[in-house]
Amino acid sequence: MDTERFSLRERARIHAALGDPARLAIVDALSVGDASPGEIARDLAMPTNLVAHHVKVLAEAGLLERTRSEADRRRTYLRLRPGTLALLAPPRLPDPARVVFVCTHNSARSQLAAALWADRTHRPTASAGTRPAQRVHPRAVRVARRHGLRLNATGTAHVSDVVNDDDLVIAVCDSAHEDLTATVRPRLHWSVADPVRADTDAAFEAAYTDLAGRIDRLAPTLTGEQS
Protein backbone atom coordinates (compact mmCIF):
# COMPACT_ATOMS: atom_id res chain seq x y z
CA MET A 1 0.00 0.00 0.00
CA ASP A 2 2.87 2.43 0.79
CA THR A 3 4.31 1.67 -2.64
CA GLU A 4 0.94 2.40 -4.25
CA ARG A 5 0.63 5.74 -2.42
CA PHE A 6 4.17 6.66 -3.44
CA SER A 7 3.35 5.85 -7.05
CA LEU A 8 0.22 7.99 -6.92
CA ARG A 9 2.17 10.91 -5.47
CA GLU A 10 4.83 10.61 -8.12
CA ARG A 11 2.27 10.38 -10.90
CA ALA A 12 0.41 13.41 -9.56
CA ARG A 13 3.63 15.42 -9.47
CA ILE A 14 4.45 14.47 -13.05
CA HIS A 15 0.93 15.36 -14.21
CA ALA A 16 1.23 18.73 -12.46
CA ALA A 17 4.55 19.44 -14.17
CA LEU A 18 3.00 18.64 -17.54
CA GLY A 19 -0.06 20.79 -16.81
CA ASP A 20 1.48 23.88 -18.43
CA PRO A 21 1.36 24.11 -22.25
CA ALA A 22 4.91 25.46 -22.44
CA ARG A 23 6.32 22.60 -20.37
CA LEU A 24 4.38 20.08 -22.43
CA ALA A 25 5.88 21.65 -25.57
CA ILE A 26 9.38 21.24 -24.11
CA VAL A 27 8.71 17.56 -23.36
CA ASP A 28 7.39 17.09 -26.89
CA ALA A 29 10.52 18.69 -28.31
CA LEU A 30 12.79 16.43 -26.24
CA SER A 31 10.85 13.28 -27.05
CA VAL A 32 12.76 12.81 -30.30
CA GLY A 33 16.16 14.27 -29.40
CA ASP A 34 18.27 16.18 -26.89
CA ALA A 35 18.59 19.99 -27.01
CA SER A 36 20.26 22.81 -25.16
CA PRO A 37 18.09 25.34 -23.30
CA GLY A 38 19.05 27.91 -25.93
CA GLU A 39 17.92 25.63 -28.73
CA ILE A 40 14.63 25.04 -26.93
CA ALA A 41 14.13 28.79 -26.53
CA ARG A 42 14.83 29.34 -30.22
CA ASP A 43 12.69 26.49 -31.52
CA LEU A 44 9.72 27.32 -29.29
CA ALA A 45 10.11 31.12 -29.56
CA MET A 46 10.25 31.34 -25.77
CA PRO A 47 12.32 33.76 -23.60
CA THR A 48 15.38 32.04 -22.11
CA ASN A 49 14.44 32.97 -18.55
CA LEU A 50 11.04 31.32 -19.02
CA VAL A 51 12.70 28.21 -20.46
CA ALA A 52 14.97 28.09 -17.41
CA HIS A 53 11.94 28.21 -15.10
CA HIS A 54 10.09 25.45 -16.93
CA VAL A 55 13.20 23.28 -17.17
CA LYS A 56 13.64 23.58 -13.40
CA VAL A 57 10.05 22.40 -12.79
CA LEU A 58 10.42 19.50 -15.22
CA ALA A 59 13.76 18.47 -13.71
CA GLU A 60 12.33 18.52 -10.18
CA ALA A 61 9.54 16.24 -11.36
CA GLY A 62 12.15 13.84 -12.72
CA LEU A 63 11.09 14.32 -16.32
CA LEU A 64 14.42 15.48 -17.69
CA GLU A 65 18.09 15.66 -16.80
CA ARG A 66 21.02 17.87 -17.80
CA THR A 67 24.25 16.59 -19.34
CA ARG A 68 27.47 18.40 -20.26
CA SER A 69 28.62 18.48 -23.85
CA GLU A 70 31.62 16.24 -24.42
CA ALA A 71 32.87 18.81 -26.97
CA ASP A 72 32.21 22.20 -25.34
CA ARG A 73 32.04 21.57 -21.60
CA ARG A 74 30.34 24.94 -21.13
CA ARG A 75 27.29 23.76 -23.03
CA THR A 76 24.42 21.89 -21.33
CA TYR A 77 21.99 19.57 -23.04
CA LEU A 78 18.57 18.52 -21.82
CA ARG A 79 17.58 14.87 -22.05
CA LEU A 80 14.12 13.42 -21.49
CA ARG A 81 13.79 10.55 -19.00
CA PRO A 82 11.31 8.13 -20.65
CA GLY A 83 11.15 6.01 -17.50
CA THR A 84 9.51 8.87 -15.66
CA LEU A 85 6.87 9.26 -18.35
CA ALA A 86 6.21 5.53 -18.05
CA LEU A 87 5.06 6.13 -14.48
CA LEU A 88 1.97 7.88 -15.88
CA ALA A 89 0.62 4.53 -17.02
CA PRO A 90 -1.90 2.90 -14.65
CA PRO A 91 -0.65 0.13 -12.35
CA ARG A 92 -0.19 -3.22 -14.05
CA LEU A 93 -2.22 -6.26 -13.07
CA PRO A 94 -0.88 -9.78 -12.51
CA ASP A 95 -1.50 -11.91 -15.58
CA PRO A 96 -4.17 -14.48 -14.69
CA ALA A 97 -4.39 -18.06 -15.89
CA ARG A 98 -7.56 -17.09 -17.73
CA VAL A 99 -9.94 -14.17 -18.20
CA VAL A 100 -13.63 -14.97 -17.74
CA PHE A 101 -16.26 -12.49 -18.90
CA VAL A 102 -19.60 -12.63 -17.10
CA CYS A 103 -23.00 -11.08 -17.84
CA THR A 104 -26.53 -12.05 -16.90
CA HIS A 105 -27.62 -14.35 -19.72
CA ASN A 106 -24.26 -15.16 -21.33
CA SER A 107 -25.96 -14.50 -24.64
CA ALA A 108 -24.31 -11.34 -25.95
CA ARG A 109 -21.82 -9.12 -24.10
CA SER A 110 -19.83 -11.82 -22.31
CA GLN A 111 -19.76 -13.94 -25.46
CA LEU A 112 -18.49 -11.07 -27.60
CA ALA A 113 -15.94 -10.09 -24.96
CA ALA A 114 -14.49 -13.61 -24.75
CA ALA A 115 -14.31 -13.89 -28.54
CA LEU A 116 -12.59 -10.51 -28.76
CA TRP A 117 -10.13 -11.38 -25.99
CA ALA A 118 -9.15 -14.62 -27.69
CA ASP A 119 -8.74 -12.87 -31.04
CA ARG A 120 -6.79 -9.85 -29.76
CA THR A 121 -4.57 -11.51 -27.14
CA HIS A 122 -4.46 -15.25 -28.00
CA ARG A 123 -4.79 -15.94 -24.28
CA PRO A 124 -7.14 -18.37 -22.51
CA THR A 125 -10.64 -17.04 -21.94
CA ALA A 126 -14.21 -18.11 -21.26
CA SER A 127 -17.63 -16.58 -20.68
CA ALA A 128 -20.54 -17.32 -18.36
CA GLY A 129 -23.81 -15.96 -17.05
CA THR A 130 -25.56 -15.61 -13.71
CA ARG A 131 -28.81 -16.73 -15.37
CA PRO A 132 -27.69 -18.18 -18.70
CA ALA A 133 -30.04 -18.27 -21.65
CA GLN A 134 -30.46 -21.36 -23.78
CA ARG A 135 -28.81 -19.80 -26.81
CA VAL A 136 -26.53 -16.94 -27.81
CA HIS A 137 -28.51 -14.05 -29.24
CA PRO A 138 -28.64 -14.21 -33.07
CA ARG A 139 -27.60 -10.57 -33.41
CA ALA A 140 -24.50 -11.28 -31.29
CA VAL A 141 -23.63 -14.16 -33.62
CA ARG A 142 -24.08 -11.89 -36.63
CA VAL A 143 -22.02 -8.98 -35.29
CA ALA A 144 -19.25 -11.40 -34.36
CA ARG A 145 -19.31 -12.87 -37.86
CA ARG A 146 -19.11 -9.38 -39.39
CA HIS A 147 -15.85 -8.85 -37.49
CA GLY A 148 -14.35 -12.23 -38.30
CA LEU A 149 -15.20 -13.88 -34.96
CA ARG A 150 -17.16 -17.05 -34.33
CA LEU A 151 -19.63 -17.68 -31.50
CA ASN A 152 -21.09 -21.05 -30.57
CA ALA A 153 -24.83 -20.34 -30.71
CA THR A 154 -25.58 -22.96 -28.02
CA GLY A 155 -22.50 -22.42 -25.88
CA THR A 156 -23.91 -20.70 -22.81
CA ALA A 157 -22.91 -21.65 -19.26
CA HIS A 158 -23.44 -20.74 -15.59
CA VAL A 159 -20.68 -19.02 -13.64
CA SER A 160 -20.53 -21.83 -11.09
CA ASP A 161 -19.62 -24.28 -13.86
CA VAL A 162 -16.95 -22.09 -15.44
CA VAL A 163 -15.08 -19.85 -13.00
CA ASN A 164 -11.91 -21.11 -11.27
CA ASP A 165 -10.11 -19.53 -8.33
CA ASP A 166 -7.22 -18.26 -10.45
CA ASP A 167 -9.41 -16.62 -13.12
CA LEU A 168 -9.66 -12.89 -13.63
CA VAL A 169 -13.44 -12.37 -13.61
CA ILE A 170 -14.76 -9.32 -15.46
CA ALA A 171 -18.44 -8.42 -15.18
CA VAL A 172 -19.51 -6.81 -18.43
CA CYS A 173 -22.95 -5.81 -17.19
CA ASP A 174 -24.23 -4.03 -14.09
CA SER A 175 -26.57 -6.82 -13.02
CA ALA A 176 -23.83 -9.47 -12.94
CA HIS A 177 -21.52 -7.11 -11.08
CA GLU A 178 -24.16 -6.44 -8.43
CA ASP A 179 -25.37 -10.06 -8.20
CA LEU A 180 -21.97 -11.70 -7.78
CA THR A 181 -21.05 -10.98 -4.17
CA ALA A 182 -20.14 -14.40 -2.76
CA THR A 183 -17.57 -16.92 -3.98
CA VAL A 184 -17.41 -15.53 -7.52
CA ARG A 185 -16.60 -11.86 -7.22
CA PRO A 186 -15.62 -9.84 -10.32
CA ARG A 187 -12.22 -8.19 -10.12
CA LEU A 188 -13.25 -5.66 -12.77
CA HIS A 189 -16.59 -4.19 -13.85
CA TRP A 190 -17.34 -2.87 -17.32
CA SER A 191 -20.70 -1.11 -17.49
CA VAL A 192 -21.55 -2.04 -21.08
CA ALA A 193 -25.08 -1.19 -22.22
CA ASP A 194 -27.29 -4.22 -22.82
CA PRO A 195 -27.83 -4.48 -26.60
CA VAL A 196 -30.64 -7.00 -26.17
CA ARG A 197 -32.89 -4.30 -24.72
CA ALA A 198 -32.74 -2.29 -27.93
CA ASP A 199 -32.49 -5.45 -30.06
CA THR A 200 -31.05 -3.63 -33.06
CA ASP A 201 -27.93 -4.28 -35.10
CA ALA A 202 -26.68 -0.82 -34.14
CA ALA A 203 -26.95 -1.63 -30.41
CA PHE A 204 -24.98 -4.86 -30.82
CA GLU A 205 -22.39 -3.06 -32.91
CA ALA A 206 -22.06 -0.41 -30.18
CA ALA A 207 -21.57 -3.10 -27.54
CA TYR A 208 -18.91 -4.75 -29.71
CA THR A 209 -17.07 -1.44 -30.16
CA ASP A 210 -17.22 -0.66 -26.43
CA LEU A 211 -15.86 -4.09 -25.50
CA ALA A 212 -13.12 -3.96 -28.14
CA GLY A 213 -11.86 -0.64 -26.82
CA ARG A 214 -11.85 -1.87 -23.22
CA ILE A 215 -9.99 -5.05 -24.15
CA ASP A 216 -7.38 -3.09 -26.08
CA ARG A 217 -6.81 -0.92 -22.98
CA LEU A 218 -6.72 -3.82 -20.53
CA ALA A 219 -4.44 -6.25 -22.35
CA PRO A 220 -1.24 -4.13 -22.12
CA THR A 221 -1.69 -3.66 -18.35
CA LEU A 222 -1.18 -7.37 -17.61
CA THR A 223 2.34 -8.07 -16.42
CA GLY A 224 2.81 -11.48 -17.93
CA GLU A 225 3.46 -12.93 -14.45
CA GLN A 226 1.09 -15.44 -12.92
CA SER A 227 -0.60 -14.19 -9.76
PDB file of C-alpha atoms in Angstrom:
ATOM      1  CA  MET A   1       0.000   0.000   0.000  1.00  0.00           C
ATOM      2  CA  ASP A   2       2.865   2.432   0.787  1.00  0.00           C
ATOM      3  CA  THR A   3       4.313   1.675  -2.640  1.00  0.00           C
ATOM      4  CA  GLU A   4       0.936   2.402  -4.249  1.00  0.00           C
ATOM      5  CA  ARG A   5       0.631   5.740  -2.422  1.00  0.00           C
ATOM      6  CA  PHE A   6       4.174   6.660  -3.443  1.00  0.00           C
ATOM      7  CA  SER A   7       3.354   5.846  -7.051  1.00  0.00           C
ATOM      8  CA  LEU A   8       0.221   7.989  -6.924  1.00  0.00           C
ATOM      9  CA  ARG A   9       2.170  10.914  -5.469  1.00  0.00           C
ATOM     10  CA  GLU A  10       4.828  10.606  -8.124  1.00  0.00           C
ATOM     11  CA  ARG A  11       2.274  10.385 -10.903  1.00  0.00           C
ATOM     12  CA  ALA A  12       0.410  13.413  -9.557  1.00  0.00           C
ATOM     13  CA  ARG A  13       3.632  15.425  -9.466  1.00  0.00           C
ATOM     14  CA  ILE A  14       4.445  14.470 -13.050  1.00  0.00           C
ATOM     15  CA  HIS A  15       0.935  15.364 -14.206  1.00  0.00           C
ATOM     16  CA  ALA A  16       1.234  18.733 -12.456  1.00  0.00           C
ATOM     17  CA  ALA A  17       4.548  19.437 -14.167  1.00  0.00           C
ATOM     18  CA  LEU A  18       3.000  18.643 -17.543  1.00  0.00           C
ATOM     19  CA  GLY A  19      -0.057  20.785 -16.815  1.00  0.00           C
ATOM     20  CA  ASP A  20       1.476  23.884 -18.426  1.00  0.00           C
ATOM     21  CA  PRO A  21       1.358  24.107 -22.254  1.00  0.00           C
ATOM     22  CA  ALA A  22       4.911  25.456 -22.438  1.00  0.00           C
ATOM     23  CA  ARG A  23       6.316  22.601 -20.366  1.00  0.00           C
ATOM     24  CA  LEU A  24       4.382  20.084 -22.427  1.00  0.00           C
ATOM     25  CA  ALA A  25       5.883  21.651 -25.569  1.00  0.00           C
ATOM     26  CA  ILE A  26       9.375  21.242 -24.105  1.00  0.00           C
ATOM     27  CA  VAL A  27       8.714  17.564 -23.359  1.00  0.00           C
ATOM     28  CA  ASP A  28       7.395  17.090 -26.894  1.00  0.00           C
ATOM     29  CA  ALA A  29      10.521  18.695 -28.314  1.00  0.00           C
ATOM     30  CA  LEU A  30      12.786  16.432 -26.236  1.00  0.00           C
ATOM     31  CA  SER A  31      10.849  13.277 -27.049  1.00  0.00           C
ATOM     32  CA  VAL A  32      12.765  12.813 -30.303  1.00  0.00           C
ATOM     33  CA  GLY A  33      16.158  14.268 -29.398  1.00  0.00           C
ATOM     34  CA  ASP A  34      18.275  16.184 -26.895  1.00  0.00           C
ATOM     35  CA  ALA A  35      18.593  19.986 -27.013  1.00  0.00           C
ATOM     36  CA  SER A  36      20.255  22.810 -25.163  1.00  0.00           C
ATOM     37  CA  PRO A  37      18.086  25.344 -23.295  1.00  0.00           C
ATOM     38  CA  GLY A  38      19.054  27.912 -25.929  1.00  0.00           C
ATOM     39  CA  GLU A  39      17.919  25.631 -28.734  1.00  0.00           C
ATOM     40  CA  ILE A  40      14.630  25.038 -26.931  1.00  0.00           C
ATOM     41  CA  ALA A  41      14.135  28.789 -26.533  1.00  0.00           C
ATOM     42  CA  ARG A  42      14.832  29.339 -30.222  1.00  0.00           C
ATOM     43  CA  ASP A  43      12.694  26.490 -31.521  1.00  0.00           C
ATOM     44  CA  LEU A  44       9.723  27.325 -29.293  1.00  0.00           C
ATOM     45  CA  ALA A  45      10.114  31.124 -29.560  1.00  0.00           C
ATOM     46  CA  MET A  46      10.249  31.343 -25.775  1.00  0.00           C
ATOM     47  CA  PRO A  47      12.317  33.757 -23.598  1.00  0.00           C
ATOM     48  CA  THR A  48      15.381  32.037 -22.112  1.00  0.00           C
ATOM     49  CA  ASN A  49      14.438  32.968 -18.546  1.00  0.00           C
ATOM     50  CA  LEU A  50      11.040  31.319 -19.025  1.00  0.00           C
ATOM     51  CA  VAL A  51      12.704  28.214 -20.460  1.00  0.00           C
ATOM     52  CA  ALA A  52      14.969  28.085 -17.407  1.00  0.00           C
ATOM     53  CA  HIS A  53      11.941  28.211 -15.102  1.00  0.00           C
ATOM     54  CA  HIS A  54      10.088  25.453 -16.932  1.00  0.00           C
ATOM     55  CA  VAL A  55      13.196  23.278 -17.168  1.00  0.00           C
ATOM     56  CA  LYS A  56      13.636  23.578 -13.397  1.00  0.00           C
ATOM     57  CA  VAL A  57      10.054  22.400 -12.791  1.00  0.00           C
ATOM     58  CA  LEU A  58      10.425  19.498 -15.220  1.00  0.00           C
ATOM     59  CA  ALA A  59      13.758  18.467 -13.710  1.00  0.00           C
ATOM     60  CA  GLU A  60      12.334  18.517 -10.183  1.00  0.00           C
ATOM     61  CA  ALA A  61       9.545  16.239 -11.360  1.00  0.00           C
ATOM     62  CA  GLY A  62      12.155  13.838 -12.717  1.00  0.00           C
ATOM     63  CA  LEU A  63      11.090  14.318 -16.322  1.00  0.00           C
ATOM     64  CA  LEU A  64      14.417  15.481 -17.693  1.00  0.00           C
ATOM     65  CA  GLU A  65      18.087  15.662 -16.802  1.00  0.00           C
ATOM     66  CA  ARG A  66      21.015  17.873 -17.804  1.00  0.00           C
ATOM     67  CA  THR A  67      24.246  16.594 -19.339  1.00  0.00           C
ATOM     68  CA  ARG A  68      27.466  18.403 -20.256  1.00  0.00           C
ATOM     69  CA  SER A  69      28.615  18.481 -23.852  1.00  0.00           C
ATOM     70  CA  GLU A  70      31.620  16.238 -24.423  1.00  0.00           C
ATOM     71  CA  ALA A  71      32.871  18.808 -26.972  1.00  0.00           C
ATOM     72  CA  ASP A  72      32.212  22.196 -25.343  1.00  0.00           C
ATOM     73  CA  ARG A  73      32.038  21.572 -21.597  1.00  0.00           C
ATOM     74  CA  ARG A  74      30.339  24.943 -21.131  1.00  0.00           C
ATOM     75  CA  ARG A  75      27.286  23.759 -23.034  1.00  0.00           C
ATOM     76  CA  THR A  76      24.421  21.891 -21.325  1.00  0.00           C
ATOM     77  CA  TYR A  77      21.990  19.570 -23.042  1.00  0.00           C
ATOM     78  CA  LEU A  78      18.573  18.517 -21.824  1.00  0.00           C
ATOM     79  CA  ARG A  79      17.580  14.871 -22.047  1.00  0.00           C
ATOM     80  CA  LEU A  80      14.115  13.421 -21.488  1.00  0.00           C
ATOM     81  CA  ARG A  81      13.793  10.545 -19.001  1.00  0.00           C
ATOM     82  CA  PRO A  82      11.314   8.134 -20.648  1.00  0.00           C
ATOM     83  CA  GLY A  83      11.153   6.013 -17.501  1.00  0.00           C
ATOM     84  CA  THR A  84       9.508   8.870 -15.655  1.00  0.00           C
ATOM     85  CA  LEU A  85       6.867   9.258 -18.348  1.00  0.00           C
ATOM     86  CA  ALA A  86       6.209   5.532 -18.054  1.00  0.00           C
ATOM     87  CA  LEU A  87       5.056   6.134 -14.476  1.00  0.00           C
ATOM     88  CA  LEU A  88       1.972   7.880 -15.881  1.00  0.00           C
ATOM     89  CA  ALA A  89       0.619   4.531 -17.022  1.00  0.00           C
ATOM     90  CA  PRO A  90      -1.901   2.901 -14.655  1.00  0.00           C
ATOM     91  CA  PRO A  91      -0.646   0.131 -12.347  1.00  0.00           C
ATOM     92  CA  ARG A  92      -0.187  -3.218 -14.049  1.00  0.00           C
ATOM     93  CA  LEU A  93      -2.224  -6.264 -13.074  1.00  0.00           C
ATOM     94  CA  PRO A  94      -0.885  -9.783 -12.511  1.00  0.00           C
ATOM     95  CA  ASP A  95      -1.497 -11.906 -15.581  1.00  0.00           C
ATOM     96  CA  PRO A  96      -4.169 -14.480 -14.685  1.00  0.00           C
ATOM     97  CA  ALA A  97      -4.390 -18.057 -15.889  1.00  0.00           C
ATOM     98  CA  ARG A  98      -7.558 -17.089 -17.733  1.00  0.00           C
ATOM     99  CA  VAL A  99      -9.939 -14.174 -18.198  1.00  0.00           C
ATOM    100  CA  VAL A 100     -13.626 -14.973 -17.735  1.00  0.00           C
ATOM    101  CA  PHE A 101     -16.256 -12.489 -18.895  1.00  0.00           C
ATOM    102  CA  VAL A 102     -19.601 -12.625 -17.101  1.00  0.00           C
ATOM    103  CA  CYS A 103     -22.995 -11.078 -17.840  1.00  0.00           C
ATOM    104  CA  THR A 104     -26.533 -12.050 -16.898  1.00  0.00           C
ATOM    105  CA  HIS A 105     -27.624 -14.354 -19.720  1.00  0.00           C
ATOM    106  CA  ASN A 106     -24.258 -15.155 -21.328  1.00  0.00           C
ATOM    107  CA  SER A 107     -25.955 -14.505 -24.636  1.00  0.00           C
ATOM    108  CA  ALA A 108     -24.311 -11.342 -25.950  1.00  0.00           C
ATOM    109  CA  ARG A 109     -21.823  -9.118 -24.100  1.00  0.00           C
ATOM    110  CA  SER A 110     -19.827 -11.818 -22.310  1.00  0.00           C
ATOM    111  CA  GLN A 111     -19.762 -13.944 -25.459  1.00  0.00           C
ATOM    112  CA  LEU A 112     -18.492 -11.066 -27.597  1.00  0.00           C
ATOM    113  CA  ALA A 113     -15.938 -10.094 -24.960  1.00  0.00           C
ATOM    114  CA  ALA A 114     -14.493 -13.610 -24.750  1.00  0.00           C
ATOM    115  CA  ALA A 115     -14.305 -13.886 -28.538  1.00  0.00           C
ATOM    116  CA  LEU A 116     -12.590 -10.515 -28.761  1.00  0.00           C
ATOM    117  CA  TRP A 117     -10.129 -11.380 -25.985  1.00  0.00           C
ATOM    118  CA  ALA A 118      -9.150 -14.625 -27.687  1.00  0.00           C
ATOM    119  CA  ASP A 119      -8.744 -12.871 -31.040  1.00  0.00           C
ATOM    120  CA  ARG A 120      -6.793  -9.852 -29.757  1.00  0.00           C
ATOM    121  CA  THR A 121      -4.569 -11.509 -27.141  1.00  0.00           C
ATOM    122  CA  HIS A 122      -4.457 -15.247 -27.998  1.00  0.00           C
ATOM    123  CA  ARG A 123      -4.787 -15.943 -24.277  1.00  0.00           C
ATOM    124  CA  PRO A 124      -7.141 -18.372 -22.505  1.00  0.00           C
ATOM    125  CA  THR A 125     -10.638 -17.040 -21.945  1.00  0.00           C
ATOM    126  CA  ALA A 126     -14.215 -18.112 -21.255  1.00  0.00           C
ATOM    127  CA  SER A 127     -17.632 -16.578 -20.679  1.00  0.00           C
ATOM    128  CA  ALA A 128     -20.539 -17.324 -18.363  1.00  0.00           C
ATOM    129  CA  GLY A 129     -23.814 -15.955 -17.048  1.00  0.00           C
ATOM    130  CA  THR A 130     -25.562 -15.613 -13.711  1.00  0.00           C
ATOM    131  CA  ARG A 131     -28.812 -16.727 -15.366  1.00  0.00           C
ATOM    132  CA  PRO A 132     -27.688 -18.181 -18.696  1.00  0.00           C
ATOM    133  CA  ALA A 133     -30.040 -18.269 -21.649  1.00  0.00           C
ATOM    134  CA  GLN A 134     -30.461 -21.361 -23.784  1.00  0.00           C
ATOM    135  CA  ARG A 135     -28.809 -19.798 -26.815  1.00  0.00           C
ATOM    136  CA  VAL A 136     -26.530 -16.937 -27.814  1.00  0.00           C
ATOM    137  CA  HIS A 137     -28.514 -14.048 -29.242  1.00  0.00           C
ATOM    138  CA  PRO A 138     -28.642 -14.210 -33.073  1.00  0.00           C
ATOM    139  CA  ARG A 139     -27.604 -10.570 -33.408  1.00  0.00           C
ATOM    140  CA  ALA A 140     -24.500 -11.283 -31.292  1.00  0.00           C
ATOM    141  CA  VAL A 141     -23.635 -14.155 -33.618  1.00  0.00           C
ATOM    142  CA  ARG A 142     -24.078 -11.887 -36.635  1.00  0.00           C
ATOM    143  CA  VAL A 143     -22.021  -8.975 -35.292  1.00  0.00           C
ATOM    144  CA  ALA A 144     -19.250 -11.402 -34.364  1.00  0.00           C
ATOM    145  CA  ARG A 145     -19.314 -12.867 -37.864  1.00  0.00           C
ATOM    146  CA  ARG A 146     -19.108  -9.382 -39.393  1.00  0.00           C
ATOM    147  CA  HIS A 147     -15.852  -8.855 -37.495  1.00  0.00           C
ATOM    148  CA  GLY A 148     -14.352 -12.232 -38.303  1.00  0.00           C
ATOM    149  CA  LEU A 149     -15.203 -13.876 -34.963  1.00  0.00           C
ATOM    150  CA  ARG A 150     -17.164 -17.052 -34.330  1.00  0.00           C
ATOM    151  CA  LEU A 151     -19.626 -17.679 -31.500  1.00  0.00           C
ATOM    152  CA  ASN A 152     -21.092 -21.049 -30.570  1.00  0.00           C
ATOM    153  CA  ALA A 153     -24.830 -20.336 -30.707  1.00  0.00           C
ATOM    154  CA  THR A 154     -25.580 -22.965 -28.019  1.00  0.00           C
ATOM    155  CA  GLY A 155     -22.497 -22.421 -25.879  1.00  0.00           C
ATOM    156  CA  THR A 156     -23.910 -20.703 -22.810  1.00  0.00           C
ATOM    157  CA  ALA A 157     -22.914 -21.651 -19.258  1.00  0.00           C
ATOM    158  CA  HIS A 158     -23.435 -20.742 -15.587  1.00  0.00           C
ATOM    159  CA  VAL A 159     -20.677 -19.024 -13.637  1.00  0.00           C
ATOM    160  CA  SER A 160     -20.531 -21.832 -11.091  1.00  0.00           C
ATOM    161  CA  ASP A 161     -19.617 -24.280 -13.855  1.00  0.00           C
ATOM    162  CA  VAL A 162     -16.952 -22.090 -15.439  1.00  0.00           C
ATOM    163  CA  VAL A 163     -15.076 -19.849 -13.000  1.00  0.00           C
ATOM    164  CA  ASN A 164     -11.913 -21.110 -11.266  1.00  0.00           C
ATOM    165  CA  ASP A 165     -10.115 -19.527  -8.326  1.00  0.00           C
ATOM    166  CA  ASP A 166      -7.222 -18.260 -10.451  1.00  0.00           C
ATOM    167  CA  ASP A 167      -9.410 -16.620 -13.123  1.00  0.00           C
ATOM    168  CA  LEU A 168      -9.663 -12.890 -13.633  1.00  0.00           C
ATOM    169  CA  VAL A 169     -13.443 -12.367 -13.615  1.00  0.00           C
ATOM    170  CA  ILE A 170     -14.762  -9.324 -15.455  1.00  0.00           C
ATOM    171  CA  ALA A 171     -18.443  -8.424 -15.180  1.00  0.00           C
ATOM    172  CA  VAL A 172     -19.514  -6.809 -18.435  1.00  0.00           C
ATOM    173  CA  CYS A 173     -22.951  -5.809 -17.187  1.00  0.00           C
ATOM    174  CA  ASP A 174     -24.227  -4.031 -14.095  1.00  0.00           C
ATOM    175  CA  SER A 175     -26.571  -6.824 -13.018  1.00  0.00           C
ATOM    176  CA  ALA A 176     -23.831  -9.471 -12.939  1.00  0.00           C
ATOM    177  CA  HIS A 177     -21.524  -7.114 -11.081  1.00  0.00           C
ATOM    178  CA  GLU A 178     -24.157  -6.439  -8.434  1.00  0.00           C
ATOM    179  CA  ASP A 179     -25.370 -10.057  -8.203  1.00  0.00           C
ATOM    180  CA  LEU A 180     -21.970 -11.697  -7.778  1.00  0.00           C
ATOM    181  CA  THR A 181     -21.054 -10.977  -4.171  1.00  0.00           C
ATOM    182  CA  ALA A 182     -20.142 -14.398  -2.764  1.00  0.00           C
ATOM    183  CA  THR A 183     -17.571 -16.924  -3.977  1.00  0.00           C
ATOM    184  CA  VAL A 184     -17.413 -15.533  -7.520  1.00  0.00           C
ATOM    185  CA  ARG A 185     -16.600 -11.863  -7.219  1.00  0.00           C
ATOM    186  CA  PRO A 186     -15.624  -9.842 -10.317  1.00  0.00           C
ATOM    187  CA  ARG A 187     -12.217  -8.190 -10.120  1.00  0.00           C
ATOM    188  CA  LEU A 188     -13.252  -5.662 -12.769  1.00  0.00           C
ATOM    189  CA  HIS A 189     -16.585  -4.192 -13.847  1.00  0.00           C
ATOM    190  CA  TRP A 190     -17.344  -2.870 -17.322  1.00  0.00           C
ATOM    191  CA  SER A 191     -20.702  -1.109 -17.491  1.00  0.00           C
ATOM    192  CA  VAL A 192     -21.549  -2.036 -21.081  1.00  0.00           C
ATOM    193  CA  ALA A 193     -25.078  -1.186 -22.220  1.00  0.00           C
ATOM    194  CA  ASP A 194     -27.292  -4.217 -22.817  1.00  0.00           C
ATOM    195  CA  PRO A 195     -27.826  -4.484 -26.603  1.00  0.00           C
ATOM    196  CA  VAL A 196     -30.640  -7.000 -26.170  1.00  0.00           C
ATOM    197  CA  ARG A 197     -32.890  -4.303 -24.719  1.00  0.00           C
ATOM    198  CA  ALA A 198     -32.736  -2.287 -27.926  1.00  0.00           C
ATOM    199  CA  ASP A 199     -32.495  -5.446 -30.059  1.00  0.00           C
ATOM    200  CA  THR A 200     -31.046  -3.628 -33.059  1.00  0.00           C
ATOM    201  CA  ASP A 201     -27.927  -4.280 -35.101  1.00  0.00           C
ATOM    202  CA  ALA A 202     -26.683  -0.820 -34.137  1.00  0.00           C
ATOM    203  CA  ALA A 203     -26.954  -1.627 -30.409  1.00  0.00           C
ATOM    204  CA  PHE A 204     -24.982  -4.859 -30.822  1.00  0.00           C
ATOM    205  CA  GLU A 205     -22.388  -3.058 -32.911  1.00  0.00           C
ATOM    206  CA  ALA A 206     -22.058  -0.411 -30.184  1.00  0.00           C
ATOM    207  CA  ALA A 207     -21.572  -3.104 -27.538  1.00  0.00           C
ATOM    208  CA  TYR A 208     -18.910  -4.752 -29.707  1.00  0.00           C
ATOM    209  CA  THR A 209     -17.069  -1.436 -30.157  1.00  0.00           C
ATOM    210  CA  ASP A 210     -17.225  -0.656 -26.433  1.00  0.00           C
ATOM    211  CA  LEU A 211     -15.857  -4.093 -25.505  1.00  0.00           C
ATOM    212  CA  ALA A 212     -13.121  -3.962 -28.141  1.00  0.00           C
ATOM    213  CA  GLY A 213     -11.856  -0.641 -26.821  1.00  0.00           C
ATOM    214  CA  ARG A 214     -11.851  -1.865 -23.219  1.00  0.00           C
ATOM    215  CA  ILE A 215      -9.986  -5.048 -24.153  1.00  0.00           C
ATOM    216  CA  ASP A 216      -7.375  -3.088 -26.082  1.00  0.00           C
ATOM    217  CA  ARG A 217      -6.814  -0.922 -22.984  1.00  0.00           C
ATOM    218  CA  LEU A 218      -6.720  -3.816 -20.525  1.00  0.00           C
ATOM    219  CA  ALA A 219      -4.435  -6.253 -22.348  1.00  0.00           C
ATOM    220  CA  PRO A 220      -1.236  -4.131 -22.116  1.00  0.00           C
ATOM    221  CA  THR A 221      -1.689  -3.664 -18.351  1.00  0.00           C
ATOM    222  CA  LEU A 222      -1.184  -7.371 -17.605  1.00  0.00           C
ATOM    223  CA  THR A 223       2.341  -8.066 -16.423  1.00  0.00           C
ATOM    224  CA  GLY A 224       2.808 -11.482 -17.926  1.00  0.00           C
ATOM    225  CA  GLU A 225       3.456 -12.926 -14.451  1.00  0.00           C
ATOM    226  CA  GLN A 226       1.095 -15.438 -12.918  1.00  0.00           C
ATOM    227  CA  SER A 227      -0.596 -14.189  -9.758  1.00  0.00           C
TER     228      SER A 227
END
